[in-house]
Coordinates of C-alpha atoms in Angstrom, one line a residue:
M125 CA -36.3 172.1 105.8
K126 CA -36.2 168.4 106.4
F127 CA -35.7 167.7 102.7
D128 CA -32.9 170.4 102.5
S129 CA -31.2 168.7 105.5
M130 CA -31.4 165.3 103.9
F131 CA -30.2 166.7 100.6
G132 CA -27.3 168.5 102.4
N133 CA -26.2 165.1 103.8
L134 CA -25.8 163.5 100.4
K135 CA -22.5 163.3 98.5
L136 CA -21.9 165.3 95.3
R137 CA -22.2 162.1 93.2
D138 CA -25.6 161.2 94.9
R139 CA -26.9 164.7 94.3
I140 CA -26.1 164.5 90.6
I141 CA -27.7 161.1 90.4
L142 CA -30.8 162.4 92.2
G143 CA -31.0 165.3 89.6
Y144 CA -31.2 162.7 86.8
S145 CA -33.4 160.2 88.6
V146 CA -36.4 162.4 89.2
P147 CA -37.1 163.3 85.5
L148 CA -36.3 159.6 84.7
L149 CA -39.0 158.5 87.2
F150 CA -41.5 160.9 85.5
S151 CA -40.6 159.5 82.2
V152 CA -41.2 155.9 83.5
A153 CA -44.6 157.1 84.9
I154 CA -45.5 158.6 81.6
A155 CA -44.4 155.5 79.7
S156 CA -46.6 153.4 82.1
V157 CA -49.6 155.5 81.3
V158 CA -48.9 155.4 77.6
Y159 CA -48.4 151.6 77.8
Y160 CA -51.7 151.2 79.6
N161 CA -53.6 153.3 77.1
V162 CA -51.9 151.6 74.1
G163 CA -53.0 148.3 75.6
K164 CA -56.5 149.6 76.0
V165 CA -56.5 150.8 72.3
E166 CA -55.3 147.4 71.1
S167 CA -58.0 145.7 73.1
Q168 CA -60.6 148.0 71.6
N169 CA -59.2 147.4 68.1
K170 CA -59.5 143.6 68.7
R171 CA -63.0 144.1 69.8
E172 CA -63.8 146.2 66.8
V173 CA -62.4 143.5 64.4
L174 CA -64.5 140.9 66.4
G175 CA -67.6 143.1 66.0
Y176 CA -67.1 143.2 62.2
E177 CA -66.7 139.4 62.2
I178 CA -69.9 139.0 64.3
V179 CA -71.8 141.3 61.9
R180 CA -70.4 139.4 58.9
N181 CA -71.3 136.0 60.3
T182 CA -74.7 137.3 61.2
D183 CA -75.2 138.2 57.5
T184 CA -73.8 134.8 56.5
M185 CA -76.3 133.1 58.9
A186 CA -79.1 135.1 57.3
L187 CA -77.9 134.3 53.8
G188 CA -77.7 130.6 54.8
L189 CA -81.4 130.6 56.0
A190 CA -82.4 132.5 52.8
R191 CA -80.6 129.9 50.7
V192 CA -82.4 127.1 52.6
Q193 CA -85.7 128.8 52.0
R194 CA -85.0 129.3 48.3
A195 CA -83.9 125.7 47.9
G196 CA -87.1 124.5 49.6
R197 CA -89.3 126.7 47.4
G198 CA -87.2 125.8 44.3
Y199 CA -87.6 122.0 45.0
L200 CA -91.4 122.6 45.3
L201 CA -91.5 124.2 41.9
K202 CA -88.9 122.0 40.2
P203 CA -87.6 118.9 42.1
E204 CA -84.0 118.9 41.0
P205 CA -80.9 117.6 42.9
Q206 CA -79.3 121.0 42.6
N207 CA -81.9 122.4 45.0
V208 CA -81.2 119.7 47.5
I209 CA -77.4 120.5 47.3
S210 CA -78.2 124.2 47.7
F211 CA -80.3 123.3 50.8
Q212 CA -77.5 121.4 52.4
E213 CA -74.9 124.1 51.6
G214 CA -77.2 126.8 53.2
E215 CA -77.7 124.6 56.3
T216 CA -74.0 124.1 56.7
S217 CA -73.3 127.8 56.3
F218 CA -76.0 128.6 58.9
K219 CA -74.5 126.1 61.4
K220 CA -70.9 127.3 61.0
S221 CA -71.9 130.9 61.5
A222 CA -74.1 130.0 64.5
E223 CA -71.2 128.1 66.2
Y224 CA -68.9 131.0 65.5
L225 CA -71.3 133.5 67.0
Q226 CA -72.0 131.3 70.1
E227 CA -68.3 131.2 70.9
R228 CA -67.7 135.0 70.3
V229 CA -70.8 136.8 71.6
E230 CA -70.3 137.9 75.2
V231 CA -73.2 140.4 75.9
S232 CA -75.9 138.5 77.7
E233 CA -78.8 140.2 75.9
Q234 CA -77.2 139.5 72.5
K235 CA -76.4 136.0 73.5
Q236 CA -80.0 135.4 74.4
R237 CA -81.2 136.9 71.2
L238 CA -78.7 134.8 69.2
E239 CA -80.1 131.6 70.9
Q240 CA -83.6 132.6 69.8
V241 CA -82.4 133.2 66.2
I242 CA -80.6 129.8 66.1
A243 CA -83.7 128.0 67.5
L244 CA -86.0 129.7 64.9
G245 CA -83.4 129.0 62.2
K246 CA -83.4 125.3 63.0
Q247 CA -87.2 125.4 62.8
S248 CA -87.0 127.0 59.4
I249 CA -84.5 124.4 58.2
E250 CA -86.7 121.5 59.5
F251 CA -89.7 123.1 57.8
N252 CA -88.0 123.2 54.4
R253 CA -86.5 119.7 54.9
N254 CA -90.1 118.4 55.5
L255 CA -91.2 120.4 52.4
I256 CA -88.6 118.6 50.3
N257 CA -89.5 115.2 51.8
L258 CA -93.2 115.8 51.0
V259 CA -92.4 116.5 47.4
R260 CA -90.1 113.5 47.2
T261 CA -92.9 111.2 48.5
G262 CA -95.4 112.6 45.9
R263 CA -97.4 114.7 48.4
V264 CA -97.0 117.9 46.4
K265 CA -100.4 119.3 47.3
E266 CA -99.7 118.9 51.0
A267 CA -96.3 120.5 50.4
V268 CA -98.0 123.5 48.7
Q269 CA -100.4 123.9 51.5
S270 CA -97.6 123.8 54.1
Y271 CA -95.6 126.4 52.1
N272 CA -98.6 128.8 51.9
S273 CA -99.4 128.4 55.6
L274 CA -99.3 131.5 57.9
S275 CA -96.9 129.7 60.3
R276 CA -94.1 129.7 57.7
Q277 CA -94.6 133.4 57.0
E278 CA -94.7 134.3 60.7
L279 CA -91.6 132.2 61.3
N280 CA -89.7 134.0 58.5
R281 CA -90.8 137.4 59.7
E282 CA -89.8 136.6 63.3
I283 CA -86.4 135.3 62.2
E284 CA -85.8 138.4 60.0
Q285 CA -86.8 140.7 62.9
L286 CA -84.5 139.0 65.4
L287 CA -81.6 139.1 62.9
N288 CA -82.2 142.8 62.3
E289 CA -82.3 143.5 66.0
F290 CA -79.2 141.4 66.7
E291 CA -77.3 143.1 63.9
Q292 CA -78.4 146.6 65.0
D293 CA -77.5 146.0 68.6
E294 CA -74.1 144.7 67.5
I295 CA -73.6 147.8 65.3
A296 CA -74.5 149.9 68.4
I297 CA -72.0 148.0 70.5
Q298 CA -69.4 148.5 67.9
Q299 CA -70.0 152.2 67.7
Q300 CA -69.7 152.4 71.5
K301 CA -66.4 150.5 71.3
N302 CA -65.2 152.9 68.6
K303 CA -66.1 155.8 70.9
E304 CA -64.1 154.2 73.7
T305 CA -61.2 153.7 71.4
K306 CA -61.3 157.4 70.4
D307 CA -61.5 158.4 74.1
A308 CA -58.5 156.2 74.9
L309 CA -56.5 157.7 72.1
S310 CA -57.5 161.2 73.3
A311 CA -56.4 160.2 76.8
L312 CA -53.2 158.8 75.5
N313 CA -52.4 162.1 73.6
L314 CA -53.4 164.1 76.7
A315 CA -51.2 162.0 78.9
V316 CA -48.2 162.4 76.6
I317 CA -48.7 166.2 76.3
I318 CA -49.3 166.7 80.1
G319 CA -46.4 164.3 81.0
T320 CA -44.0 166.1 78.7
L321 CA -45.0 169.5 80.0
L322 CA -44.7 168.3 83.6
S323 CA -41.3 166.8 82.9
I324 CA -40.1 170.1 81.5
A325 CA -41.7 172.1 84.2
L326 CA -40.2 169.8 86.9
A327 CA -36.8 169.1 85.3
I328 CA -35.8 172.8 84.8
P329 CA -36.5 174.1 88.3
L330 CA -35.2 170.8 89.9
G331 CA -32.0 171.1 87.8
L332 CA -31.5 174.7 88.7
W333 CA -32.2 173.9 92.4
I334 CA -29.7 171.0 92.5
A335 CA -27.1 173.0 90.6
S336 CA -27.5 175.9 93.1
R337 CA -27.2 173.4 96.0
I338 CA -24.1 171.8 94.4
T339 CA -22.6 175.3 93.8
Q340 CA -23.4 176.3 97.3
T341 CA -21.6 173.2 98.6
I342 CA -18.5 173.9 96.5
N343 CA -18.5 177.5 97.6
E344 CA -18.7 176.3 101.2
S345 CA -15.8 173.9 100.6
V346 CA -13.8 176.6 98.9
N347 CA -14.4 179.1 101.8
A348 CA -13.4 176.3 104.2
I349 CA -10.2 175.8 102.3
A350 CA -9.4 179.5 102.2
S351 CA -10.2 179.8 105.9
S352 CA -8.1 176.7 106.7
S353 CA -5.1 178.0 104.6
T354 CA -5.3 181.3 106.6
E355 CA -5.3 179.3 109.8
I356 CA -2.4 177.2 108.6
A357 CA -0.4 180.3 107.8
A358 CA -1.0 181.7 111.3
T359 CA 0.0 178.3 112.7
I360 CA 3.2 178.2 110.6
E361 CA 4.2 181.6 112.0
E362 CA 3.7 180.3 115.5
Q363 CA 5.9 177.3 114.6
E364 CA 8.6 179.6 113.4
R365 CA 8.6 181.3 116.8
A366 CA 8.5 177.9 118.5
A367 CA 11.5 176.7 116.5
S368 CA 13.6 179.6 117.8
Q369 CA 12.7 178.5 121.4
Q370 CA 13.8 174.9 120.9
A371 CA 17.5 175.6 121.2
S372 CA 17.1 177.0 124.8
A373 CA 14.8 174.1 125.6
V374 CA 17.5 171.6 124.5
H375 CA 20.0 173.0 127.1
Q376 CA 17.5 172.8 129.9
T377 CA 16.6 169.2 128.9
T378 CA 20.3 168.2 129.1
T379 CA 20.5 169.4 132.7
T380 CA 17.3 167.6 133.6
I381 CA 18.6 164.4 132.1
D382 CA 21.7 164.5 134.3
E383 CA 19.4 164.7 137.4
L384 CA 17.3 161.9 136.0
G385 CA 20.4 159.6 135.9
V386 CA 21.0 160.0 139.6
S387 CA 17.4 159.3 140.5
S388 CA 17.3 156.3 138.2
R389 CA 20.2 154.6 140.1
Q390 CA 18.3 155.1 143.3
S391 CA 15.1 153.6 141.7
A392 CA 17.2 150.6 140.7
Q393 CA 18.2 149.8 144.3
Q394 CA 14.6 150.3 145.5
A395 CA 13.3 148.0 142.7
E396 CA 15.6 145.2 143.7
M397 CA 14.4 145.4 147.4
S398 CA 10.8 145.4 146.2
A399 CA 11.4 142.3 144.0
K400 CA 12.8 140.3 147.0
G401 CA 9.7 141.2 149.1
A402 CA 7.4 140.2 146.3
Q403 CA 9.1 136.8 146.0
E404 CA 8.7 136.1 149.8
A405 CA 4.9 137.1 149.6
L406 CA 4.5 134.8 146.6
E407 CA 5.9 131.8 148.6
K408 CA 3.5 132.5 151.5
A409 CA 0.6 132.8 149.1
E410 CA 1.5 129.4 147.5
E411 CA 1.4 127.8 151.0
G412 CA -2.0 129.3 151.7
S413 CA -3.4 128.2 148.4
S414 CA -2.2 124.6 149.1
A415 CA -4.0 124.6 152.4
V416 CA -7.2 125.9 150.8
E417 CA -7.1 123.2 148.2
L418 CA -6.8 120.5 150.9
S419 CA -9.8 122.1 152.7
L420 CA -11.8 122.1 149.4
Q421 CA -11.1 118.4 148.9
E422 CA -12.2 117.6 152.4
M423 CA -15.4 119.6 151.9
G424 CA -16.1 117.6 148.7
N425 CA -15.6 114.3 150.5
L426 CA -18.0 115.6 153.3
K427 CA -20.6 116.5 150.7
Q428 CA -20.4 113.0 149.1
K429 CA -20.8 111.3 152.5
V430 CA -23.8 113.5 153.4
E431 CA -25.3 112.7 150.0
A432 CA -24.7 109.0 150.6
I433 CA -26.4 109.2 154.1
A434 CA -29.4 111.0 152.4
N435 CA -29.7 108.2 149.9
Q436 CA -29.6 105.6 152.7
I437 CA -32.3 107.5 154.6
L438 CA -34.5 107.6 151.5
N439 CA -34.1 103.8 151.1
L440 CA -34.9 103.3 154.8
S441 CA -38.1 105.5 154.3
E442 CA -39.1 103.3 151.3
Q443 CA -38.6 100.1 153.4
T444 CA -40.6 101.7 156.3
N445 CA -43.5 102.4 153.9
Q446 CA -43.4 98.8 152.8
I447 CA -43.5 97.6 156.5
G448 CA -46.5 100.0 157.0
N449 CA -48.2 98.5 154.0
I450 CA -47.6 94.9 155.3
S451 CA -48.9 95.9 158.8
T452 CA -52.0 97.4 157.2
L453 CA -52.5 94.2 155.3
V454 CA -52.1 92.2 158.5
S455 CA -54.7 94.4 160.3
E456 CA -57.2 93.9 157.4
L457 CA -56.6 90.1 157.6
A458 CA -57.2 90.2 161.4
N459 CA -60.5 92.0 160.8
Q460 CA -61.6 89.5 158.2
T461 CA -60.4 86.6 160.5
N462 CA -62.4 88.1 163.4
M463 CA -65.5 88.3 161.1
L464 CA -65.0 84.6 160.0
A465 CA -64.6 83.5 163.7
L466 CA -67.8 85.4 164.6
N467 CA -69.7 83.6 161.8
A468 CA -68.2 80.3 162.9
A469 CA -69.4 80.9 166.5
V470 CA -72.9 81.6 165.3
E471 CA -72.9 78.5 163.2
A472 CA -71.6 76.5 166.3
V473 CA -74.5 77.8 168.4
R474 CA -76.9 76.7 165.7
A475 CA -75.3 73.2 165.6
G476 CA -75.9 72.7 169.4
E477 CA -73.9 70.0 171.1
H478 CA -72.1 69.0 167.9
G479 CA -70.8 72.5 167.4
K480 CA -69.4 73.2 170.8
G481 CA -65.9 72.1 169.9
F482 CA -66.0 74.2 166.7
G483 CA -67.2 77.2 168.8
V484 CA -64.2 76.9 171.1
V485 CA -61.9 76.9 168.0
A486 CA -63.7 79.9 166.7
S487 CA -63.2 81.7 170.0
E488 CA -59.5 81.0 170.0
I489 CA -59.3 82.2 166.4
R490 CA -61.0 85.5 167.4
K491 CA -58.5 85.9 170.3
L492 CA -55.6 85.4 167.8
A493 CA -57.2 87.9 165.4
D494 CA -57.5 90.5 168.1
A495 CA -53.9 89.9 169.2
S496 CA -52.8 90.3 165.5
K497 CA -54.7 93.5 165.1
R498 CA -53.2 95.0 168.3
S499 CA -49.8 94.0 167.1
A500 CA -50.5 95.5 163.7
D501 CA -51.7 98.8 165.3
K502 CA -48.5 98.9 167.5
I503 CA -46.4 98.3 164.3
N504 CA -48.3 101.1 162.5
G505 CA -47.5 103.4 165.5
L506 CA -43.9 102.4 165.4
V507 CA -43.8 102.9 161.6
G508 CA -45.3 106.4 162.1
D509 CA -42.6 107.3 164.7
I510 CA -39.9 105.9 162.4
K511 CA -41.3 108.0 159.5
N512 CA -41.2 111.2 161.7
A513 CA -37.7 110.4 162.7
I514 CA -36.7 109.8 159.1
N515 CA -38.3 113.0 158.0
S516 CA -36.4 114.9 160.7
T517 CA -33.2 113.1 159.7
V518 CA -33.9 114.0 156.0
I519 CA -34.3 117.7 156.9
V520 CA -31.1 117.6 159.0
T521 CA -29.3 115.8 156.1
K522 CA -30.5 118.4 153.6
E523 CA -29.3 121.2 155.9
G524 CA -26.0 119.4 156.2
T525 CA -25.8 119.1 152.4
K526 CA -26.5 122.8 152.1
S527 CA -23.9 123.6 154.7
A528 CA -21.4 121.3 152.9
E529 CA -22.2 123.0 149.6
Q530 CA -21.9 126.5 151.2
G531 CA -18.6 125.4 152.8
E532 CA -17.4 124.1 149.4
L533 CA -18.4 127.4 147.8
I534 CA -16.6 129.4 150.5
A535 CA -13.5 127.2 150.1
Q536 CA -13.7 127.6 146.3
K537 CA -14.0 131.4 146.7
T538 CA -11.1 131.4 149.1
A539 CA -9.1 129.3 146.6
D540 CA -10.0 131.7 143.9
A541 CA -9.0 134.7 146.1
F542 CA -5.6 133.0 146.9
A543 CA -5.2 132.4 143.1
S544 CA -5.9 136.0 142.4
I545 CA -3.5 137.1 145.2
M546 CA -0.8 134.8 143.8
A547 CA -1.4 136.2 140.3
E548 CA -1.2 139.8 141.6
I549 CA 1.9 139.1 143.7
N550 CA 3.4 137.3 140.7
N551 CA 2.6 140.4 138.6
V552 CA 4.2 142.6 141.3
Y553 CA 7.3 140.4 141.3
E554 CA 7.6 140.4 137.5
S555 CA 6.9 144.2 137.5
S556 CA 9.6 144.7 140.1
Q557 CA 12.1 142.7 138.1
Q558 CA 11.1 144.6 134.9
I559 CA 11.4 147.9 136.8
S560 CA 14.9 147.0 137.9
L561 CA 15.8 146.0 134.4
N562 CA 14.2 149.2 133.0
V563 CA 16.0 151.4 135.5
K564 CA 19.3 149.9 134.6
Q565 CA 18.5 150.5 130.9
Q566 CA 17.6 154.1 131.6
A567 CA 21.2 155.1 132.4
T568 CA 22.2 153.9 128.9
A569 CA 19.2 155.6 127.4
I570 CA 19.9 158.9 129.1
Q571 CA 23.3 159.0 127.5
Q572 CA 21.7 158.3 124.2
V573 CA 19.2 161.1 124.9
A574 CA 22.1 163.5 125.5
S575 CA 23.5 162.8 122.1
A576 CA 20.0 163.0 120.6
M577 CA 19.7 166.6 122.0
N578 CA 22.5 167.7 119.8
S579 CA 20.8 166.1 116.8
L580 CA 17.6 167.9 117.9
S581 CA 19.3 171.3 117.6
T582 CA 20.2 170.5 114.0
A583 CA 16.7 169.2 113.3
A584 CA 15.2 172.4 114.7
M585 CA 17.1 174.4 112.1
Q586 CA 16.0 172.1 109.3
N587 CA 12.4 172.4 110.7
A588 CA 12.6 176.2 110.4
S589 CA 13.6 175.8 106.7
G590 CA 10.7 173.3 106.1
I591 CA 8.3 175.7 107.8
S592 CA 9.3 178.4 105.3
Q593 CA 8.6 176.1 102.4
T594 CA 5.2 175.1 103.9
K595 CA 4.3 178.8 104.2
L596 CA 4.9 179.2 100.5
G597 CA 2.8 176.1 99.7
T598 CA 0.0 177.5 101.9
Q599 CA 0.0 180.8 100.0
K600 CA -0.3 178.9 96.7
L601 CA -3.2 176.8 98.2
N602 CA -5.0 180.0 99.1
E603 CA -4.6 181.3 95.5
V604 CA -6.0 178.1 94.1
A605 CA -9.0 178.4 96.4
V606 CA -9.7 181.9 95.2
N607 CA -9.5 180.8 91.5
L608 CA -11.9 177.9 92.2
K609 CA -14.3 180.2 93.9
S610 CA -14.3 182.6 90.9
V611 CA -15.0 179.7 88.5
V612 CA -17.9 178.3 90.5

């Protein structure tokens, strides 16, 4: 139901595009599957070619070792330079094949077996090189014994066994890859067949469903046109009856217009009186606005003065704090002086007769220190009182500032209110003047309406003729709707 509702909200062009897009999406999906499987087949083919190359280089490596062994045996039997050249060519062929296989082999087990083959192959090459060197140095008997030794035969058998195992495993890997390639091709064919069948199975029902929905929409539109044409025909008949009533309505309208002329003249006189009253109210509002502006300026000056007083009080508070600090410093100096005088008195007592004069001086210094301390304490008390008074003054000043701000706000609101009143009175004044002008113009307009009524009667007759033609056009529209419905 939800999908049908969404589909019903689409335009006809969007519905047709939707009918093509769904099969197209399936085709893209099938193409993606085909592309994936083709890539997989290509990868398998590359691996198959690589497997053949690995097997070929394995054979080449085995032939190189065999050539090295034949060259060593041949040089033992007949020491000729051709055998040495054959030995070098076999060694080169072995090394090239070994390097190729080391770069291409990826399976860990095969890679390990390859390393073993290469290590044993190098041992075989070194063995035959030593065999050739023994023959070159004239130690033929030692070379024959080395050639007939069991270690050489065991080494050759081990190399041959590893090469066979390596080649057989590679052939098995290649067969597995071939099987995977065949499976990928089978999956590709199956995907193409299933995708084609699904596209056909989906495209046909979807096309039929979309076609039925489009046809249903066209049928609904045709039915709506037919119903609308019927309603238009009924409306036209009503208009024909209304046209016949317009003539009598014109006469009644003419009488009403005459009465409207009398009332318009009375309205003109009342509008002039209203305009005069509005002008007097406007003058009074301007005087009130000027007074409010002066009050607003005074409140602003008061706010500035209160703020200046607050700043001065803050400066006084800072200076009072400095006086308190100085008084505290004096008190501390008096305490220290008292301590020094006490120490001096003690020293004077110790000095005996010679320290009496010094003791008197110390006593006087202690008296001065006590007097300084008492004065400092009194100053601290006075500073505390001054601070309390300053704090009270700051609070009062802040309240005065707030009151000034509130007064300024109230004055501003009053000014705004007077401005609004002036604007409204001005609008009333302008409206009154406009009404007076409009009422004067109405007399002329009423005369024009009277002449227009006569033209309206003629237009009503023409309207009746046009309605008849519209009726014929509506009948033709109904016939076209019926023909479209039969075609759909």
